[in-house]
Coordinates of C-alpha atoms and ligand atoms in Angstrom, one line a residue:
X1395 CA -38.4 -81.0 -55.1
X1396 CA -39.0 -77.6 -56.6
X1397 CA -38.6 -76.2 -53.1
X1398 CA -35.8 -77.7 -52.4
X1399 CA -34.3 -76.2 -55.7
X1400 CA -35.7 -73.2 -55.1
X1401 CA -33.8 -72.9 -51.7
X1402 CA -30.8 -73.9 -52.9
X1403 CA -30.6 -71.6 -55.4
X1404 CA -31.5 -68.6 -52.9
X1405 CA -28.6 -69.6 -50.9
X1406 CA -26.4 -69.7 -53.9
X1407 CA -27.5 -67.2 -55.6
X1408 CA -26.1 -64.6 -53.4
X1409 CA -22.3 -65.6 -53.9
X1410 CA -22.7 -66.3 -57.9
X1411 CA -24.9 -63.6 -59.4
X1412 CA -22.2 -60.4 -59.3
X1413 CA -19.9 -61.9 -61.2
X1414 CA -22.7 -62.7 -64.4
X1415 CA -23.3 -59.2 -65.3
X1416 CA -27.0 -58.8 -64.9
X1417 CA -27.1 -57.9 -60.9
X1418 CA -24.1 -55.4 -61.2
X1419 CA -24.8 -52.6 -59.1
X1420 CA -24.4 -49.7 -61.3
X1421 CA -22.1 -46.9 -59.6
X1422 CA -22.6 -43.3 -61.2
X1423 CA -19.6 -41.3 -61.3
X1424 CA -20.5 -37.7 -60.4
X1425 CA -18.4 -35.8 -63.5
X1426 CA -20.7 -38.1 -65.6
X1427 CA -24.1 -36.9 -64.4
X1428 CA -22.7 -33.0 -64.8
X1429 CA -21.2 -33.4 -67.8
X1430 CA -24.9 -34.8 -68.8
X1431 CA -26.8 -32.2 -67.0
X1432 CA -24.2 -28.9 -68.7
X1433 CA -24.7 -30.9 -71.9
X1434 CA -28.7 -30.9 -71.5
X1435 CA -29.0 -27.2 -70.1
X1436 CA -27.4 -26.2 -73.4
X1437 CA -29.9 -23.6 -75.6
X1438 CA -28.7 -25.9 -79.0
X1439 CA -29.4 -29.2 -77.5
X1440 CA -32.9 -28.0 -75.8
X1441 CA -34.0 -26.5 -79.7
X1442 CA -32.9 -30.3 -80.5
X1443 CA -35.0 -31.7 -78.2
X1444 CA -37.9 -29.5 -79.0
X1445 CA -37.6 -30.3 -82.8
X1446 CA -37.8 -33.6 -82.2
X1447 CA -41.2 -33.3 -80.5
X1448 CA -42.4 -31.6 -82.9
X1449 CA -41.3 -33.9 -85.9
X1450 CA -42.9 -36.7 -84.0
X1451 CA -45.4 -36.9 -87.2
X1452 CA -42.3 -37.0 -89.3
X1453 CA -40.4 -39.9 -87.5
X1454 CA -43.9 -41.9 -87.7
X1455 CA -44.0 -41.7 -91.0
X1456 CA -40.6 -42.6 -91.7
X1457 CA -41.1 -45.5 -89.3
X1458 CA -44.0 -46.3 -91.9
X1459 CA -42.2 -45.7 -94.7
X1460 CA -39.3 -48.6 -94.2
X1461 CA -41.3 -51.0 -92.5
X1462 CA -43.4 -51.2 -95.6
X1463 CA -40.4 -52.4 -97.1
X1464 CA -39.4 -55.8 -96.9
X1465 CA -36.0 -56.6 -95.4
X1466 CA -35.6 -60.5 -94.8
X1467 CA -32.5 -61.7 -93.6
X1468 CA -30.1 -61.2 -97.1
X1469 CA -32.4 -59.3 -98.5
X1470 CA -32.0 -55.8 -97.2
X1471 CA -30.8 -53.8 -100.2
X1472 CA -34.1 -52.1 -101.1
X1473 CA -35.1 -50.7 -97.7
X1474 CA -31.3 -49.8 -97.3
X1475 CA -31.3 -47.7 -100.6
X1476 CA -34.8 -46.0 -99.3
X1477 CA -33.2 -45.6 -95.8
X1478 CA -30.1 -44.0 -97.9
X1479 CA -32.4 -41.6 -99.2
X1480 CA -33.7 -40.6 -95.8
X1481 CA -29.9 -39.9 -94.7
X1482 CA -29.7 -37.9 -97.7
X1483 CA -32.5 -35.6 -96.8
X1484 CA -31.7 -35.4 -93.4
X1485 CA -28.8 -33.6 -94.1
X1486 CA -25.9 -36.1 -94.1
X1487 CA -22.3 -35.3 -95.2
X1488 CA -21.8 -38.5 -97.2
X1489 CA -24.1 -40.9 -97.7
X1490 CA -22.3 -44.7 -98.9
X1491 CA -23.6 -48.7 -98.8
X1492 CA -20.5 -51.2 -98.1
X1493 CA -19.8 -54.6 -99.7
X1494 CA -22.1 -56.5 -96.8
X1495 CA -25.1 -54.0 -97.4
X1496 CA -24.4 -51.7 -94.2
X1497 CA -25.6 -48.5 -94.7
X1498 CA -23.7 -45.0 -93.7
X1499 CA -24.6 -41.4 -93.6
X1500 CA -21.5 -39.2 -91.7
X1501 CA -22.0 -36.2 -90.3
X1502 CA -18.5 -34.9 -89.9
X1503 CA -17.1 -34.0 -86.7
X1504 CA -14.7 -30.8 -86.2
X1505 CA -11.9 -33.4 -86.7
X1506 CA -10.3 -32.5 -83.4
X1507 CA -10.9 -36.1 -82.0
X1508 CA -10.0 -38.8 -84.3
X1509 CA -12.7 -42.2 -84.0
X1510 CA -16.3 -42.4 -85.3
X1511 CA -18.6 -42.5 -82.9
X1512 CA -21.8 -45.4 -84.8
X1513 CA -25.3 -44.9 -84.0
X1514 CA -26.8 -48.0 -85.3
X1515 CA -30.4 -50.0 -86.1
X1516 CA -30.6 -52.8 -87.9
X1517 CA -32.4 -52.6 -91.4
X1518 CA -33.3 -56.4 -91.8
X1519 CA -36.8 -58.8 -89.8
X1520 CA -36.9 -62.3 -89.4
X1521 CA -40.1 -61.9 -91.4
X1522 CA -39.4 -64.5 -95.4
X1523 CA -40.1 -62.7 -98.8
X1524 CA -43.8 -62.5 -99.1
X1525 CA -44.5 -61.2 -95.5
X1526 CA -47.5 -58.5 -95.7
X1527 CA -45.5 -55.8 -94.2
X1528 CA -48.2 -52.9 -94.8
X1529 CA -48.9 -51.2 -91.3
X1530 CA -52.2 -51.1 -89.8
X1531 CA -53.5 -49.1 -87.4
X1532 CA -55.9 -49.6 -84.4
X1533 CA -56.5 -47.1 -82.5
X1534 CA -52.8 -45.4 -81.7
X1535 CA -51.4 -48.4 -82.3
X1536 CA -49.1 -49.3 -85.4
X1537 CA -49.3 -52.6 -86.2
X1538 CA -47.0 -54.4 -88.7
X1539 CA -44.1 -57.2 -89.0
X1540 CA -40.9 -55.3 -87.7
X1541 CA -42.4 -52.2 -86.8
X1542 CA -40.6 -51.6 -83.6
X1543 CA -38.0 -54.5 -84.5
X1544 CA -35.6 -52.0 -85.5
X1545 CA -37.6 -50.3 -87.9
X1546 CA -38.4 -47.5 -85.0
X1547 CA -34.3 -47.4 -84.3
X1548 CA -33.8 -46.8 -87.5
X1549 CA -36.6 -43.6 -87.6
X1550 CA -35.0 -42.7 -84.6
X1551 CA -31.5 -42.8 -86.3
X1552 CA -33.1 -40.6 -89.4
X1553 CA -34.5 -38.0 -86.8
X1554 CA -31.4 -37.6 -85.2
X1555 CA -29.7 -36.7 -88.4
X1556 CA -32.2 -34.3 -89.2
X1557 CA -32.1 -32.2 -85.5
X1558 CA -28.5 -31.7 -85.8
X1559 CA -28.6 -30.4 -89.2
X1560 CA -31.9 -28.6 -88.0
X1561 CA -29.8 -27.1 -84.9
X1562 CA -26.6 -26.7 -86.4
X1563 CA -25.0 -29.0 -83.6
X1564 CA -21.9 -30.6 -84.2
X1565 CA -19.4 -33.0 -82.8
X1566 CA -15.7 -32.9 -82.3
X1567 CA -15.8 -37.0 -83.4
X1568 CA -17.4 -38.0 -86.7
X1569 CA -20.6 -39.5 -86.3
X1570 CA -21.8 -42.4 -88.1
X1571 CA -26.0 -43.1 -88.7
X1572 CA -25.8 -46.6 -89.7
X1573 CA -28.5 -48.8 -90.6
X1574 CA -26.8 -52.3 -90.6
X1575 CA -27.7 -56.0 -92.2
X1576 CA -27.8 -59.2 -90.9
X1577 CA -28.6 -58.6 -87.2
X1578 CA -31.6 -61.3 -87.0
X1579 CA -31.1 -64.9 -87.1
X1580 CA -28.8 -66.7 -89.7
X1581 CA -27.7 -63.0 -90.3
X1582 CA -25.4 -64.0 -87.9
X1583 CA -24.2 -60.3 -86.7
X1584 CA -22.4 -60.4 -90.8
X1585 CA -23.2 -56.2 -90.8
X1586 CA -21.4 -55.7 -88.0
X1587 CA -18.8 -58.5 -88.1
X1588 CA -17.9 -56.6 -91.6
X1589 CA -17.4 -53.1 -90.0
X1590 CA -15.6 -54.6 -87.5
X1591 CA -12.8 -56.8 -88.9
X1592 CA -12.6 -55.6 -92.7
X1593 CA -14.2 -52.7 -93.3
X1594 CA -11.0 -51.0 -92.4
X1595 CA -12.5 -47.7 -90.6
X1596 CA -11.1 -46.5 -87.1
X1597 CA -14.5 -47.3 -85.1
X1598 CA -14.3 -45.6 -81.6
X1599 CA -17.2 -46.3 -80.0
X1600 CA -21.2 -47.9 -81.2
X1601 CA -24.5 -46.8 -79.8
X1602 CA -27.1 -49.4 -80.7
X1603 CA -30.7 -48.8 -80.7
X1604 CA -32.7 -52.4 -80.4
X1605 CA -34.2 -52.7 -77.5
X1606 CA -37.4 -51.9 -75.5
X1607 CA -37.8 -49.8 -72.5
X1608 CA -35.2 -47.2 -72.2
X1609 CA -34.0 -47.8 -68.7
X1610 CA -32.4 -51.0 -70.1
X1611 CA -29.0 -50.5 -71.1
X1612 CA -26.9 -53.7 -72.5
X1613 CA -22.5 -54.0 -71.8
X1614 CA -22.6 -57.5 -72.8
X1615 CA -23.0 -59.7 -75.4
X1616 CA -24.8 -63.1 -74.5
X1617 CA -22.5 -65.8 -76.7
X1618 CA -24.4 -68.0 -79.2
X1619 CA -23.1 -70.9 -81.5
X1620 CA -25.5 -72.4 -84.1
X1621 CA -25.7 -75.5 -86.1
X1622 CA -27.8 -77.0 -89.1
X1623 CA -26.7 -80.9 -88.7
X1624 CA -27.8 -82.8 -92.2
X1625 CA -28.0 -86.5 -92.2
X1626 CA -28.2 -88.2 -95.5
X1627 CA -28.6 -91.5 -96.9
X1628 CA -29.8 -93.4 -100.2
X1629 CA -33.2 -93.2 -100.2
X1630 CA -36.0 -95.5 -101.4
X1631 CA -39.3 -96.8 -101.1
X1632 CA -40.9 -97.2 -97.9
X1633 CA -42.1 -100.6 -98.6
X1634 CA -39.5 -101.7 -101.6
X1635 CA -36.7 -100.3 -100.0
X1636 CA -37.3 -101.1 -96.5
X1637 CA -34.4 -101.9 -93.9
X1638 CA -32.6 -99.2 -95.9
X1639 CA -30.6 -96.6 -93.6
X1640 CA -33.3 -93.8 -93.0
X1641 CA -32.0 -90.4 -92.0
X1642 CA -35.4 -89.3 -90.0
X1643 CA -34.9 -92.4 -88.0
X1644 CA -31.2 -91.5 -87.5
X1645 CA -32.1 -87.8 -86.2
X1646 CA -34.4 -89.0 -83.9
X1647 CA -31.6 -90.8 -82.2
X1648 CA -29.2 -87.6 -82.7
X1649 CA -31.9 -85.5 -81.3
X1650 CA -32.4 -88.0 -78.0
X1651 CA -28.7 -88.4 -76.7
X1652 CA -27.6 -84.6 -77.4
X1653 CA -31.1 -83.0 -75.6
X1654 CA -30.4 -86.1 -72.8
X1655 CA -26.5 -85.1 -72.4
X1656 CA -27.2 -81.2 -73.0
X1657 CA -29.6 -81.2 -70.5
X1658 CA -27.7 -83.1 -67.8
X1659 CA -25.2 -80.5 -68.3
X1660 CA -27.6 -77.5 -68.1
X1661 CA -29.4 -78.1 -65.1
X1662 CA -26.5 -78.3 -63.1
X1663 CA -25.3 -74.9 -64.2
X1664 CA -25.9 -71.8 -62.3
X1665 CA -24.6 -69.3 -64.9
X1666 CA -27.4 -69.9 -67.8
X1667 CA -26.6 -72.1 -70.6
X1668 CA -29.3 -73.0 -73.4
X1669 CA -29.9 -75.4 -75.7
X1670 CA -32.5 -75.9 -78.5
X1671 CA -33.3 -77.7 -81.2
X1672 CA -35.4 -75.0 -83.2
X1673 CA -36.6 -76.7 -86.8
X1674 CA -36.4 -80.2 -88.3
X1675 CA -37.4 -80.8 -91.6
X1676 CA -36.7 -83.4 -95.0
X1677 CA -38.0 -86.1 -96.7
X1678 CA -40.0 -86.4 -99.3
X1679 CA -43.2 -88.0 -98.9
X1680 CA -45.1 -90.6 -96.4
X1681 CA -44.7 -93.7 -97.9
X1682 CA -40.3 -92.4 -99.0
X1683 CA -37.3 -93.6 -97.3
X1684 CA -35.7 -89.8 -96.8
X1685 CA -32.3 -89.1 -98.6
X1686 CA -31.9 -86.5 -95.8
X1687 CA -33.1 -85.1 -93.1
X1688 CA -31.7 -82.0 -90.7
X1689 CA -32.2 -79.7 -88.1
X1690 CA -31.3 -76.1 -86.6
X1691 CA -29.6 -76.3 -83.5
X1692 CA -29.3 -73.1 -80.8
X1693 CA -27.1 -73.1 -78.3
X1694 CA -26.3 -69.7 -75.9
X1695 CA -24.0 -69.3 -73.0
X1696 CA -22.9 -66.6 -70.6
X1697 CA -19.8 -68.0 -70.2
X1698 CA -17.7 -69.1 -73.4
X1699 CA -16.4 -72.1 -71.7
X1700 CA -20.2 -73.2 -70.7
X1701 CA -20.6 -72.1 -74.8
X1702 CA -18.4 -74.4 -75.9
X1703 CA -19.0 -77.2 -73.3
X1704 CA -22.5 -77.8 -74.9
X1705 CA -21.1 -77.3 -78.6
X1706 CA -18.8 -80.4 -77.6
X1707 CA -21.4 -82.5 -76.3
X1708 CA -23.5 -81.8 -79.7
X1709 CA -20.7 -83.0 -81.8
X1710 CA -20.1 -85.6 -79.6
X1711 CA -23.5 -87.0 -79.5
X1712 CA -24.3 -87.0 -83.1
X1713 CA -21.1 -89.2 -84.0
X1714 CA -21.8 -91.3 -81.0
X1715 CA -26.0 -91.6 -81.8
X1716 CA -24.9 -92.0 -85.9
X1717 CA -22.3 -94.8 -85.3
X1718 CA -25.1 -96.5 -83.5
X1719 CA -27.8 -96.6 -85.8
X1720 CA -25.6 -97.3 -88.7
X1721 CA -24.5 -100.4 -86.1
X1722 CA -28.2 -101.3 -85.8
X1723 CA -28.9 -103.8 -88.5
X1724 CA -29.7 -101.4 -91.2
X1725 CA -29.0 -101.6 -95.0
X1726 CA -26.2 -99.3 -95.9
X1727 CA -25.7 -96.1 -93.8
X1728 CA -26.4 -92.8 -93.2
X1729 CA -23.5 -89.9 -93.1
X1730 CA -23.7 -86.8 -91.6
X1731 CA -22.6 -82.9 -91.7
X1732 CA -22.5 -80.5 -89.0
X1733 CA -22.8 -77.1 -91.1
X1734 CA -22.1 -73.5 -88.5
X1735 CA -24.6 -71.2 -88.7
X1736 CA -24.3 -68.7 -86.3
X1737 CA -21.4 -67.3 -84.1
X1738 CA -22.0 -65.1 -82.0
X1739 CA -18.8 -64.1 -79.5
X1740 CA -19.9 -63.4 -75.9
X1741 CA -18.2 -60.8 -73.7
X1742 CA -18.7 -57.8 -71.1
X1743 CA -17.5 -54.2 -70.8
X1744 CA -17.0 -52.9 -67.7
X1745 CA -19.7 -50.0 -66.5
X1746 CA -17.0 -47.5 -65.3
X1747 CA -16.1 -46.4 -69.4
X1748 CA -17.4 -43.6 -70.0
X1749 CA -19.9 -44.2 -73.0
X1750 CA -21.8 -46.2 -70.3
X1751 CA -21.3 -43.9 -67.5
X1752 CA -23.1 -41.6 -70.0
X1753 CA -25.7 -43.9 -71.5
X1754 CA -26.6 -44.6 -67.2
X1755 CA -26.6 -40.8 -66.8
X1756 CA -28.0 -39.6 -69.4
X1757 CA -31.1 -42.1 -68.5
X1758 CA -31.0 -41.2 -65.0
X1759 CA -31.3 -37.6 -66.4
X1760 CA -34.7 -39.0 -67.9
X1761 CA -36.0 -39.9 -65.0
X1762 CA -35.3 -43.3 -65.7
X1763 CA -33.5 -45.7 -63.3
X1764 CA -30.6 -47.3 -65.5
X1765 CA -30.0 -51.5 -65.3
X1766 CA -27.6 -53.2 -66.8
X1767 CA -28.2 -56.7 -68.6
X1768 CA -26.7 -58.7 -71.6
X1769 CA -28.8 -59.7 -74.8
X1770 CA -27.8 -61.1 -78.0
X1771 CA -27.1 -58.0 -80.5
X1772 CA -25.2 -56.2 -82.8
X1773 CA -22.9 -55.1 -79.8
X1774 CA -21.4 -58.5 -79.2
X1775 CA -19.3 -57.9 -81.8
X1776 CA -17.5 -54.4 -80.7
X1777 CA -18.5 -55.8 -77.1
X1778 CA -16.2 -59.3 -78.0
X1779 CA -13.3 -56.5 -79.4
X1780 CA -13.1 -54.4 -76.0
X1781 CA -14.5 -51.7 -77.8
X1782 CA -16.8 -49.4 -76.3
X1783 CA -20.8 -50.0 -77.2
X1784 CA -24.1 -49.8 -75.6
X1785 CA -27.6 -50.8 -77.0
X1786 CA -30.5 -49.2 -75.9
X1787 CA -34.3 -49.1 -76.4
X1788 CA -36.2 -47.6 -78.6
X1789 CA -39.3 -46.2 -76.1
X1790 CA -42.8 -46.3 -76.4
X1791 CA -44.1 -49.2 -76.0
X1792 CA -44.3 -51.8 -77.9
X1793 CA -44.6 -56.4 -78.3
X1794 CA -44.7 -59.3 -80.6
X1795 CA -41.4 -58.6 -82.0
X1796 CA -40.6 -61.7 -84.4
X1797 CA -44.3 -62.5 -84.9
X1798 CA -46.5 -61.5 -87.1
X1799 CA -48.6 -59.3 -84.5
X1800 CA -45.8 -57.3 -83.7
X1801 CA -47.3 -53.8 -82.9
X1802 CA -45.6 -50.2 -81.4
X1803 CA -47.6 -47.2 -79.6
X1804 CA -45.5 -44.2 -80.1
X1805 CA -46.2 -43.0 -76.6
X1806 CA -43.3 -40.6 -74.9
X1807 CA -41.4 -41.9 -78.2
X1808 CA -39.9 -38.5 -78.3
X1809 CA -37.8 -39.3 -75.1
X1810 CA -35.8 -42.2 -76.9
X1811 CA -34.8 -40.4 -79.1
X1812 CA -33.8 -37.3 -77.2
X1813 CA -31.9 -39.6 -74.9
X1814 CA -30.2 -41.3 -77.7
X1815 CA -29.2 -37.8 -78.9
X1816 CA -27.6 -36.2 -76.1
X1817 CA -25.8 -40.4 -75.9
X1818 CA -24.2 -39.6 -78.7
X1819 CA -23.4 -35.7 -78.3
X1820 CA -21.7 -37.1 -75.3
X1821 CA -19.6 -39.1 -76.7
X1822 CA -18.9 -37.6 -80.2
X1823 CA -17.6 -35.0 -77.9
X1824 CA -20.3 -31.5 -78.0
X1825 CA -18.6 -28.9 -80.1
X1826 CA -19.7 -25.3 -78.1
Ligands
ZN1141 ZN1 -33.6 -56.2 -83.2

């Protein structure tokens, strides 16, 4: 059976996989790779480089510094005001927190090129109030919640700042060092949704760092649309009560028919489309009818019609399974919500712009062969917008991101950040 699929797909694979985004052959235009190569031969942008080797130290401590500071989902604002400070000393123009929690230091361009040009990490972790966040090491290696997830980007961000103060290099765009909220989870892209649609400023193009490995460059936004569906009812004794309407017993039933319909829709699909059901939870004790009970529902798509295929068949199958059990025989009823938590547009940018042309040949210029791919991050938003963004990685190496074991090794770290550098000199425009 598994062969079978396995053939199939091979023969299939062929004909669909160019048009999803993550096979696409990148093509390097040649002015991009001398444009890239001019920019890197350039006596200020070499002394950048070189600083930032040798404020290695520096950039691990400020990596340090921040992660020892709490930032759970909503609850940024103290490791934003510290990462305020560190704009501040690394030289930036203006230094400002928006109404969402976004933090921005600018280091003004010439002004002959209207546009900022954002270099972005995310300040928040998926880690709860009362994580132990203090960073350990063993051996080389830093270990801590959110030590690479972003709290590197955002040492990387800092850094960056402080070379082209350092140096003296400046842009013809304004650039923007951002350290934005909300990225992870039930943050629901809100940092970047906010600069986006209200914030009001003329954003030209967004360099995100939050990723791994540098040669991994994401155009596209993977689409997500989450759920918390809350079933209630009155509640009672287990034994008094019984033959009451019980929510857990209802979700079970809510849980069977959408996973059984999801999935039948799923496994025929060739482009990826997800579904999970990620935490339950409610009640009140073993021997209570619940009053409610609920759970968190993922569900990711390449392809926004796939995305809200699978969102139908959710709200469909909890009416469907609740108007069943409340048929069943039971005392009274249960009623439900279906409460959105996350939406997160989808969408693709196509590699000939040039801020990708220059992220791939900038890379290549690394030594580093450039791929293409789509994740789920701060870019789907400008991404979603047509508006030119990238995410990158961070370097080094690195794991465990979103568990407690999460640990970085700051090996050729330096290299990130230079490539993320002569990125954004690229497209801020290098002023000679
Ligand atoms: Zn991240």
């Amino acid at each position: 059976m598994h062969m079978l699929r396995t053939l199939i797909l091979l023969m299939v694979l062929p004909i669909f996989l160019p048009c999803s985004g993550w096979s696409q052959e990148p093509v390097m235009a040649p002015e991009y790779i001398k444009e890239i190569n001019t920019l890197k031969a350039n006596g200020q942008v070499k002394l950048a480089f070189d600083r930032i080797e040798k404020e290695d130290a520096e950039t691990v401590r400020d990596m340090i510094h921040l992660t020892e500071i709490l930032a759970p989902p909503f609850g940024e604002g103290p490791k934003g005001q510290a990462f305020a400070e560190l704009l501040r000393q690394a030289g930036a123009d203006s230094v400002w927190t928006d109404p969402e929690g976004n933090v921005f230091g600018l280091r003004k361009g010439t002004a002959t090129e209207t546009g900022y040009v954002g270099l972005d990490a995310h300040l928040d972790v998926v880690f709860p109030e009362g994580t132990d966040v203090k960073v350990r090491y063993v051996g080389d290696t830093l270990k801590a919640p959110g030590i690479g997830d972003d709290t590197r980007g955002l040492a990387m961000v800092i850094r960056i700042l402080n070379v082209m103060k350092e140096t003296g290099i400046r842009t013809r765009k304004d650039l923007l060092f951002v350290g934005s909220v909300g990225e992870e989870g039930l943050g629901d892209l809100r940092g970047m949704k906010y600069i986006f649609n209200q914030s009001g400023l003329n954003i030209d193009s967004w360099i995100a760092i939050d990723g791994g490995e540098i040669g991994r460059i994401s155009n596209a936004g993977l689409g997500s649309k989450r759920y918390k569906v809350i079933i209630r009812g009155p509640g009672g004794h287990s034994w008094g009560a019984f033959g009451l309407a019980n929510p857990h017993h209802a979700l079970g039933k809510v849980i069977d028919q959408f996973s059984t319909a999801a999935w039948d829709f799923t496994s025929g699909d060739i482009s990826k489309t997800s579904f999970n059901v990620g935490r339950i939870g409610g009640g009140t004790s073993v021997n209570s009818i619940p009053f409610e009970s609920w759970m968190e529902v993922d569900m990711r798509a390449l392809d926004p019609e796939n995305l809200a295929e699978v969102e139908k068949i959710l709200k469909t199958t909890v009416q469907q399974a609740i108007d069943e059990y409340n048929a069943s025989g039971v005392k009274g009823k249960v009623e439900y919500e279906l409460e959105p938590i996350g939406d997160r547009p989808s969408g693709e940018l196509p590699s000939s712009l040039p801020l990708i042309q220059r992220t791939m040949a900038a890379t290549a210029s690394f030594g580093e062969t450039p791929v293409l791919g789509r994740g789920s991050t701060n870019i789907n938003i400008p991404v979603s917008l047509g508006i030119p963004s990238v995410c990158i990685g961070r370097g080094g190496k690195g794991g465990g991101a979103h568990s407690l074991h999460e640990w970085y090794l700051n090996e050729d770290g330096a290299k990130a950040i230079q490539l993320a550098l002569l990125i954004a000199l690229a497209q801020a425009g290098f002023e000679n």
